[in-house]
Amino acid sequence: MVAMTLLVYSQKFNNMEIFIQSAAQISIQNPLCEDWFENPIIPTLPYNRSIEPDYKQFISPIASRRMGKLIKRAIATSLSALKQAEIQELDAIITGTGLGCVENTEKFLSAMVKEGEEFLQPTFFMQSTHNTISSQVALFLKCNGYNCTYSHRGTSFESALSDAFIQMKLGKIKNALVSGQDEMTPDYFNMLGKIGYWKNEISTDILRNSNTNGSFAGECSAAITLATEPKEQSLCKLQDIELLYKPSKERMQQAITNLMEQANISSIDAIMLGLSGDKKNDDIYKEFAQTFFADKPICWYKNIFGESFTAPSFGVYTAATCLKRGIVPQHLCYNGQNIQDIRTILVYNHFQNKDHSLILLSKC
Amino acid sequence: MEELILELKKEIIEVLNLEEITPEDIDTDAPLFGEGLGLDSIDALELMMLMQKNYGIKVDNSEKGKEIFKSIRVMAEFISNNRTK
């Protein structure tokens, strides 16, 4: 009986196609648009906050008064992505966040230190948890479907994406809103600075040729919609996703081979890596590229979006946008010239060389 | 009393994060909940904290709270008569 169920699942699993229908971002680039594709803002400072859009077009001032910055960003990117995808009935909201609403957490804890436990404001308490983001988006959209939050530090977004992918492959949901959400408060930035997370000076050349550890901070709100039926506006096909923990070279090779075989893809056009100028991390990416894709173009995205726990969501977002447009612009090419007529991209991310993820995307 | 009313309006705007609302926009005699500012039960908790923190008044009875938070004027009168800070 179990074997039969697995067989049925396996058959369903193989046949269902999944498409990234739309995507929207609020980051250190101009928000809710794709200006970054042609005219990116090149960061020069180690600490960068997101550029905020006018939230009044999404949320009334009365409704937004209790929302922290991250919640507003999450709602704005979610609404924007859903509108582009023309999804009316949403089956699932799945969020990845490394820190959750850390700004409100700080306010709540600071008040506790300053005032004791007697005068704690309920709003900061309610909105200091990680799953507030997903639940606030659901309340706003009046979505009673599946709602889940993954808080797995540097692989939070991939975990959320993997959940959506598996549920869609099993036929449990037909569409999903998946997002990566993280904010960087001054205090948290300073704390990470003390353990060597940031460089003092930032430029593309410094990041590309770095021999030192540390990168620069960004903030992340990237929402994508997934669906099992393609539309004209679909960005790309999400072929497969694999999460690995401390894989050996053989295990990584096997995972790459399996992804390509499952997708019936014989060659990858480019790899999208989380290169950030942090030597310790970048060495892992360079070794990955050298070992498995020595002759392939390397793309990067953290040079314009910065580092955060859910920055890999920008990797998927930029790769999907590049596939839709069929080109990788020069500023996203880590080595070589811009890439034309691109059809497949493998997004690879690792967190502290422990958690690794492979996400295979192809043109629709 | 008018001074306290103005002070209270400013505190409410700050604690409830009522962006784009000025003290002049708030009708001193209008209901705070439902109509008027359209506040809800979480705002009521915030107002209770405000009363305790700024004026030393502990509101621990929800029925009493309904009476006190009827309007800015009623709140100001109650504070004026019961404040310890």
Coordinates of C-alpha atoms in Angstrom, one line a residue:
Chain A
M1 CA 0.0 0.0 0.0
V2 CA 2.8 2.4 1.0
A3 CA 4.8 1.4 -2.1
M4 CA 1.7 2.1 -4.3
T5 CA 1.2 5.5 -2.7
L6 CA 4.8 6.3 -3.3
L7 CA 4.5 5.2 -6.9
V8 CA 1.4 7.4 -7.5
Y9 CA 3.2 10.3 -5.8
S10 CA 6.4 9.6 -7.8
Q11 CA 4.4 9.6 -11.1
K12 CA 2.6 12.9 -10.2
F13 CA 5.9 14.3 -9.0
N14 CA 7.6 13.8 -12.3
N15 CA 4.8 15.2 -14.5
M16 CA 3.8 18.4 -12.9
E17 CA 5.5 21.5 -14.3
I18 CA 6.1 24.5 -12.1
F19 CA 6.5 28.1 -13.3
I20 CA 7.7 31.3 -11.7
Q21 CA 4.8 33.5 -12.7
S22 CA 6.0 36.8 -11.4
A23 CA 8.4 38.5 -8.9
A24 CA 8.7 41.7 -7.1
Q25 CA 11.4 43.2 -4.9
I26 CA 12.1 46.0 -2.3
S27 CA 15.8 46.3 -1.7
I28 CA 18.7 48.7 -1.9
Q29 CA 17.8 49.0 -5.6
N30 CA 14.8 51.1 -6.8
P31 CA 11.8 49.3 -5.4
L32 CA 9.0 47.4 -7.2
C33 CA 10.6 47.7 -10.6
E34 CA 13.5 46.2 -12.7
D35 CA 15.6 49.3 -12.9
W36 CA 18.4 47.2 -11.5
F37 CA 18.5 45.2 -14.8
E38 CA 19.7 48.2 -16.9
N39 CA 20.6 50.9 -14.4
P40 CA 21.6 49.4 -11.1
I41 CA 22.5 51.5 -8.1
I42 CA 26.1 50.6 -7.2
P43 CA 26.6 50.5 -3.4
T44 CA 29.6 52.3 -2.0
L45 CA 28.9 51.9 1.8
P46 CA 28.9 48.8 4.0
Y47 CA 25.5 49.6 5.4
N48 CA 22.5 50.1 3.1
R49 CA 18.8 50.3 3.9
S50 CA 16.1 49.5 1.4
I51 CA 14.6 52.2 -0.7
E52 CA 11.0 52.4 0.4
P53 CA 8.1 52.8 -2.1
D54 CA 5.0 54.8 -1.4
Y55 CA 3.1 52.3 0.7
K56 CA -0.2 54.2 0.5
Q57 CA -0.9 52.7 -2.8
F58 CA -1.0 49.3 -1.1
I59 CA -2.0 49.9 2.5
S60 CA -4.1 52.6 4.2
P61 CA -2.4 54.7 6.9
I62 CA -4.8 53.3 9.5
A63 CA -4.0 49.7 8.5
S64 CA -0.3 50.3 8.3
R65 CA 0.1 52.2 11.6
R66 CA 0.8 49.0 13.5
M67 CA 3.1 47.5 10.8
G68 CA 6.9 47.6 11.0
K69 CA 9.0 48.3 7.9
L70 CA 9.4 44.6 7.0
I71 CA 5.7 43.9 7.2
K72 CA 5.0 46.8 4.9
R73 CA 7.6 45.6 2.5
A74 CA 6.3 42.1 2.5
I75 CA 2.8 43.2 1.8
A76 CA 3.9 45.5 -1.0
T77 CA 6.0 42.9 -2.8
S78 CA 3.4 40.2 -2.3
L79 CA 0.6 42.4 -3.7
S80 CA 2.7 43.5 -6.6
A81 CA 3.8 39.9 -7.5
L82 CA 0.2 38.6 -7.2
K83 CA -1.1 41.4 -9.4
Q84 CA 1.5 40.7 -12.1
A85 CA 0.6 37.0 -11.9
E86 CA -3.1 37.7 -12.0
I87 CA -3.6 35.1 -9.2
Q88 CA -7.0 35.6 -7.6
E89 CA -7.2 32.6 -5.2
L90 CA -3.9 31.9 -3.5
D91 CA -3.3 28.4 -2.1
A92 CA -0.2 29.0 0.0
I93 CA 1.9 31.7 1.6
I94 CA 5.4 30.5 2.5
T95 CA 8.0 32.8 3.9
G96 CA 11.7 32.5 4.5
T97 CA 13.2 34.9 7.0
G98 CA 16.5 34.7 8.9
L99 CA 15.7 37.2 11.6
G100 CA 11.9 38.0 11.2
C101 CA 10.8 41.4 12.4
V102 CA 14.0 42.1 14.2
E103 CA 13.3 45.9 14.5
N104 CA 10.3 45.2 16.6
T105 CA 12.1 42.6 18.5
E106 CA 14.7 45.1 19.4
K107 CA 12.1 47.7 20.4
F108 CA 10.3 45.1 22.6
L109 CA 13.5 44.0 24.3
S110 CA 14.8 47.6 24.8
A111 CA 11.5 48.5 26.4
M112 CA 11.8 45.5 28.7
V113 CA 15.3 46.5 29.7
K114 CA 14.3 50.2 30.2
E115 CA 10.9 49.9 31.7
G116 CA 10.7 46.4 33.2
E117 CA 7.9 44.0 32.3
E118 CA 5.1 46.3 33.3
F119 CA 4.9 48.7 30.4
L120 CA 5.5 46.5 27.4
Q121 CA 3.6 47.6 24.3
P122 CA 1.5 44.8 22.8
T123 CA 2.1 45.8 19.2
F124 CA 5.9 45.3 19.4
F125 CA 5.3 42.0 21.2
M126 CA 2.9 40.7 18.6
Q127 CA 5.1 41.7 15.7
S128 CA 8.4 40.6 17.1
T129 CA 8.0 36.9 16.0
H130 CA 9.3 35.4 12.8
N131 CA 6.0 34.1 11.6
T132 CA 4.3 37.6 11.9
I133 CA 5.3 38.3 8.3
S134 CA 3.5 35.4 6.7
S135 CA 0.5 35.8 8.9
Q136 CA 0.2 39.5 8.3
V137 CA 0.3 38.9 4.6
A138 CA -2.4 36.2 4.9
L139 CA -4.6 38.5 7.0
F140 CA -4.2 41.3 4.5
L141 CA -5.0 39.0 1.5
K142 CA -7.7 37.2 3.5
C143 CA -6.0 34.0 2.5
N144 CA -7.0 31.0 4.6
G145 CA -4.7 28.6 2.8
Y146 CA -1.4 26.9 3.9
N147 CA 0.8 29.4 5.8
C148 CA 4.3 28.6 6.9
T149 CA 7.5 30.3 7.9
Y150 CA 11.0 29.0 7.5
S151 CA 13.7 30.5 9.7
H152 CA 16.8 28.6 8.8
R153 CA 19.4 31.5 8.7
G154 CA 21.1 31.5 5.3
T155 CA 18.9 28.9 3.7
S156 CA 15.5 30.2 4.9
F157 CA 14.3 31.2 1.4
E158 CA 15.4 28.0 -0.2
S159 CA 13.6 26.0 2.5
A160 CA 10.4 28.0 1.8
L161 CA 10.8 27.4 -2.0
S162 CA 11.4 23.7 -1.5
D163 CA 8.2 23.4 0.6
A164 CA 6.2 25.1 -2.2
F165 CA 7.9 23.0 -4.8
I166 CA 7.2 19.7 -3.1
Q167 CA 3.6 20.6 -2.3
M168 CA 3.0 21.6 -5.9
K169 CA 4.6 18.4 -7.3
L170 CA 2.4 16.4 -5.0
G171 CA -0.6 18.2 -6.3
K172 CA -1.6 19.6 -2.9
I173 CA -1.5 23.2 -4.1
K174 CA -1.7 24.8 -7.5
N175 CA -0.1 28.1 -6.7
A176 CA 2.0 29.7 -4.0
L177 CA 3.4 33.0 -2.9
V178 CA 7.0 32.4 -1.7
S179 CA 9.2 35.2 -0.3
G180 CA 12.4 36.0 1.4
Q181 CA 12.2 38.8 4.0
D182 CA 14.9 40.3 6.2
E183 CA 15.7 43.7 7.6
M184 CA 19.0 45.0 8.9
T185 CA 18.8 47.3 11.9
P186 CA 21.7 49.5 12.9
D187 CA 22.3 47.5 16.1
Y188 CA 22.3 44.2 14.2
F189 CA 24.6 45.6 11.6
N190 CA 27.0 46.8 14.3
M191 CA 26.9 43.4 16.1
L192 CA 27.7 41.5 12.8
G193 CA 30.4 44.1 12.1
K194 CA 32.2 43.0 15.3
I195 CA 32.6 39.5 14.0
G196 CA 33.9 40.6 10.7
Y197 CA 30.8 40.6 8.4
W198 CA 31.5 43.9 6.7
K199 CA 34.1 45.6 4.7
N200 CA 34.9 49.3 5.2
E201 CA 35.0 50.2 1.5
I202 CA 32.8 48.9 -1.2
S203 CA 33.1 48.9 -5.0
T204 CA 32.5 46.4 -7.7
D205 CA 36.3 45.9 -8.1
I206 CA 36.9 45.5 -4.4
L207 CA 34.1 42.8 -4.3
R208 CA 35.3 41.1 -7.4
N209 CA 39.0 41.0 -6.4
S210 CA 38.7 40.7 -2.7
N211 CA 41.3 38.9 -0.6
T212 CA 39.7 39.8 2.7
N213 CA 36.6 38.5 4.5
G214 CA 33.4 40.5 4.9
S215 CA 31.0 42.0 2.4
F216 CA 28.3 44.7 2.6
A217 CA 24.8 44.7 4.1
G218 CA 21.6 44.9 2.2
E219 CA 18.0 44.3 3.1
C220 CA 15.7 41.8 1.4
S221 CA 12.1 41.6 0.4
A222 CA 11.6 39.5 -2.6
A223 CA 8.3 37.8 -3.4
I224 CA 7.7 35.3 -6.2
T225 CA 4.6 33.5 -7.3
L226 CA 4.6 29.9 -8.4
A227 CA 1.9 28.1 -10.5
T228 CA 1.4 24.9 -12.2
E229 CA 0.0 26.5 -15.4
P230 CA 2.1 28.8 -17.5
K231 CA 1.0 32.2 -18.6
E232 CA 2.3 34.6 -21.1
Q233 CA 3.9 36.6 -18.4
S234 CA 5.6 33.6 -16.7
L235 CA 9.3 34.3 -16.0
C236 CA 10.7 30.8 -16.2
K237 CA 10.3 27.2 -15.3
L238 CA 11.3 26.1 -11.8
Q239 CA 12.8 22.7 -12.8
D240 CA 14.0 21.4 -9.5
I241 CA 15.5 22.3 -6.1
E242 CA 17.8 20.3 -3.9
L243 CA 19.0 21.2 -0.4
L244 CA 22.1 19.5 0.9
Y245 CA 23.9 19.4 4.2
K246 CA 27.7 19.2 4.2
P247 CA 27.8 17.4 0.9
S248 CA 30.9 15.6 -0.4
K249 CA 32.1 16.4 -3.9
E250 CA 30.6 13.1 -5.1
R251 CA 27.2 13.9 -3.4
M252 CA 27.2 17.4 -5.0
Q253 CA 28.0 15.9 -8.4
Q254 CA 25.3 13.3 -8.0
A255 CA 22.8 16.0 -7.1
I256 CA 23.7 18.2 -10.1
T257 CA 23.4 15.2 -12.4
N258 CA 20.1 14.2 -10.9
L259 CA 18.7 17.7 -11.3
M260 CA 19.7 17.8 -15.0
E261 CA 18.4 14.3 -15.8
Q262 CA 15.1 15.0 -14.1
A263 CA 14.7 18.2 -16.1
N264 CA 16.0 16.5 -19.3
I265 CA 18.6 19.2 -19.6
S266 CA 22.0 18.3 -21.1
S267 CA 23.8 21.6 -20.5
I268 CA 23.7 24.6 -18.2
D269 CA 24.2 28.0 -19.8
A270 CA 25.3 29.8 -16.6
I271 CA 25.6 29.5 -12.9
M272 CA 24.3 32.1 -10.5
L273 CA 26.4 32.3 -7.3
G274 CA 26.2 34.1 -4.0
L275 CA 29.6 35.7 -4.5
S276 CA 29.8 38.7 -2.2
G277 CA 33.4 39.8 -1.8
D278 CA 33.7 37.8 1.4
K279 CA 36.8 35.7 0.6
K280 CA 35.9 32.9 3.0
N281 CA 32.5 32.4 1.4
D282 CA 33.6 33.2 -2.2
D283 CA 36.3 30.5 -2.1
I284 CA 33.6 27.9 -1.7
Y285 CA 31.7 29.3 -4.7
K286 CA 34.8 29.4 -6.8
E287 CA 35.7 25.9 -5.9
F288 CA 32.1 24.8 -6.9
A289 CA 32.4 26.6 -10.2
Q290 CA 35.9 25.2 -10.9
T291 CA 34.9 21.6 -10.0
F292 CA 31.6 21.3 -11.7
F293 CA 31.2 24.1 -14.2
A294 CA 34.8 25.1 -15.2
D295 CA 33.8 26.4 -18.7
K296 CA 30.6 28.1 -17.8
P297 CA 29.8 31.8 -17.3
I298 CA 29.5 32.8 -13.7
C299 CA 26.8 35.3 -12.6
W300 CA 26.4 37.1 -9.3
Y301 CA 23.8 39.3 -7.7
K302 CA 25.0 40.2 -4.2
N303 CA 27.1 42.9 -5.8
I304 CA 24.0 45.0 -6.3
F305 CA 21.6 43.6 -3.6
G306 CA 24.0 43.1 -0.7
E307 CA 24.2 40.4 1.9
S308 CA 21.4 39.2 4.1
F309 CA 20.1 35.9 5.3
T310 CA 17.5 35.7 2.6
A311 CA 19.7 37.3 -0.2
P312 CA 19.5 34.0 -2.2
S313 CA 15.9 35.0 -3.0
F314 CA 17.5 37.7 -5.1
G315 CA 19.5 35.0 -6.9
V316 CA 16.3 33.3 -8.0
Y317 CA 14.7 36.6 -8.8
T318 CA 17.5 37.9 -10.9
A319 CA 18.0 34.5 -12.7
A320 CA 14.3 34.3 -13.4
T321 CA 14.3 37.9 -14.8
C322 CA 17.4 37.1 -16.9
L323 CA 15.7 34.0 -18.4
K324 CA 12.5 36.0 -19.2
R325 CA 14.6 38.6 -21.0
G326 CA 17.0 36.0 -22.5
I327 CA 20.1 37.9 -21.4
V328 CA 22.3 38.4 -18.4
P329 CA 23.5 42.0 -18.3
Q330 CA 27.1 42.9 -17.9
H331 CA 27.0 44.0 -14.3
L332 CA 25.6 40.5 -13.3
C333 CA 28.4 38.7 -15.1
Y334 CA 31.2 37.9 -12.6
N335 CA 33.5 36.7 -15.4
G336 CA 33.3 37.5 -19.1
Q337 CA 30.9 39.6 -21.1
N338 CA 27.1 39.7 -21.0
I339 CA 25.4 36.4 -21.9
Q340 CA 23.0 36.3 -24.8
D341 CA 20.2 33.8 -25.5
I342 CA 20.3 32.3 -22.1
R343 CA 18.0 29.2 -21.5
T344 CA 19.1 27.5 -18.3
I345 CA 20.6 28.9 -15.1
L346 CA 21.6 26.9 -12.0
V347 CA 21.4 29.0 -8.8
Y348 CA 23.8 27.7 -6.2
N349 CA 24.0 29.0 -2.6
H350 CA 25.8 27.9 0.5
F351 CA 25.6 29.1 4.1
Q352 CA 28.9 28.8 6.0
N353 CA 29.8 25.8 3.8
K354 CA 27.3 23.7 5.7
D355 CA 23.9 24.2 4.1
H356 CA 24.0 24.1 0.3
S357 CA 21.2 24.6 -2.2
L358 CA 20.8 24.0 -6.0
I359 CA 17.9 25.6 -7.9
L360 CA 17.6 24.8 -11.6
L361 CA 15.7 27.3 -13.7
S362 CA 15.0 27.2 -17.4
K363 CA 13.3 29.4 -20.0
C364 CA 9.6 28.7 -20.5
Chain B
M1 CA -7.9 70.8 30.9
E2 CA -7.3 72.0 27.3
E3 CA -3.6 71.6 27.9
L4 CA -4.0 68.0 29.0
I5 CA -6.3 67.3 26.0
L6 CA -3.6 68.5 23.6
E7 CA -0.9 66.5 25.4
L8 CA -3.1 63.4 25.3
K9 CA -3.8 63.8 21.6
K10 CA -0.1 64.1 20.9
E11 CA 0.7 61.0 23.0
I12 CA -2.1 58.9 21.3
I13 CA -0.8 59.9 17.9
E14 CA 2.7 58.8 18.9
V15 CA 1.9 55.6 20.7
L16 CA -0.6 54.4 18.1
N17 CA 1.6 55.6 15.2
L18 CA -1.2 57.5 13.6
E19 CA 0.7 58.8 10.6
E20 CA -0.6 61.9 8.9
I21 CA -3.0 62.7 11.8
T22 CA -2.5 65.9 13.7
P23 CA -4.0 66.8 17.1
E24 CA -6.3 69.2 15.3
D25 CA -7.7 66.3 13.2
I26 CA -8.9 64.5 16.4
D27 CA -12.4 65.5 17.5
T28 CA -12.2 65.9 21.3
D29 CA -15.7 64.5 21.8
A30 CA -15.8 61.9 19.0
P31 CA -15.8 58.2 20.0
L32 CA -12.3 56.7 19.8
F33 CA -13.4 53.2 18.9
G34 CA -15.6 52.1 16.0
E35 CA -16.3 55.6 14.6
G36 CA -14.0 58.6 15.0
L37 CA -10.4 57.4 14.9
G38 CA -11.6 53.8 14.3
L39 CA -9.4 52.2 17.0
D40 CA -9.6 48.5 17.9
S41 CA -9.0 46.2 20.9
I42 CA -5.2 46.2 20.4
D43 CA -5.2 50.0 20.5
A44 CA -7.2 49.8 23.8
L45 CA -4.3 47.8 25.2
E46 CA -1.9 50.4 24.0
L47 CA -4.0 53.1 25.7
M48 CA -4.1 51.2 28.9
M49 CA -0.2 51.0 28.8
L50 CA -0.1 54.8 28.1
M51 CA -2.4 55.6 31.1
Q52 CA -0.3 53.4 33.4
K53 CA 3.1 54.6 32.1
N54 CA 2.5 58.3 31.8
Y55 CA -0.1 59.0 34.4
G56 CA 0.2 56.2 36.9
I57 CA -3.4 55.0 36.4
K58 CA -3.9 51.2 36.2
V59 CA -7.0 50.3 34.1
D60 CA -7.6 46.6 34.8
N61 CA -11.4 46.4 34.3
S62 CA -12.5 46.2 30.6
E63 CA -16.0 47.7 31.5
K64 CA -14.3 50.6 33.2
G65 CA -12.0 50.9 30.1
K66 CA -15.0 51.3 27.8
E67 CA -16.2 54.2 29.9
I68 CA -12.8 55.9 30.1
F69 CA -11.9 55.6 26.4
K70 CA -15.2 56.9 25.2
S71 CA -13.6 60.1 23.9
I72 CA -10.5 62.2 24.4
R73 CA -12.4 64.6 26.7
V74 CA -13.6 61.7 28.9
M75 CA -10.1 60.3 29.1
A76 CA -8.7 63.7 30.0
E77 CA -11.2 64.2 32.8
F78 CA -10.5 60.8 34.2
I79 CA -6.8 61.4 34.1
S80 CA -7.2 64.8 35.7
N81 CA -9.1 63.2 38.6
N82 CA -7.0 60.1 39.1
R83 CA -3.5 60.7 38.1
T84 CA -0.6 59.9 40.4
K85 CA 2.1 61.1 38.0

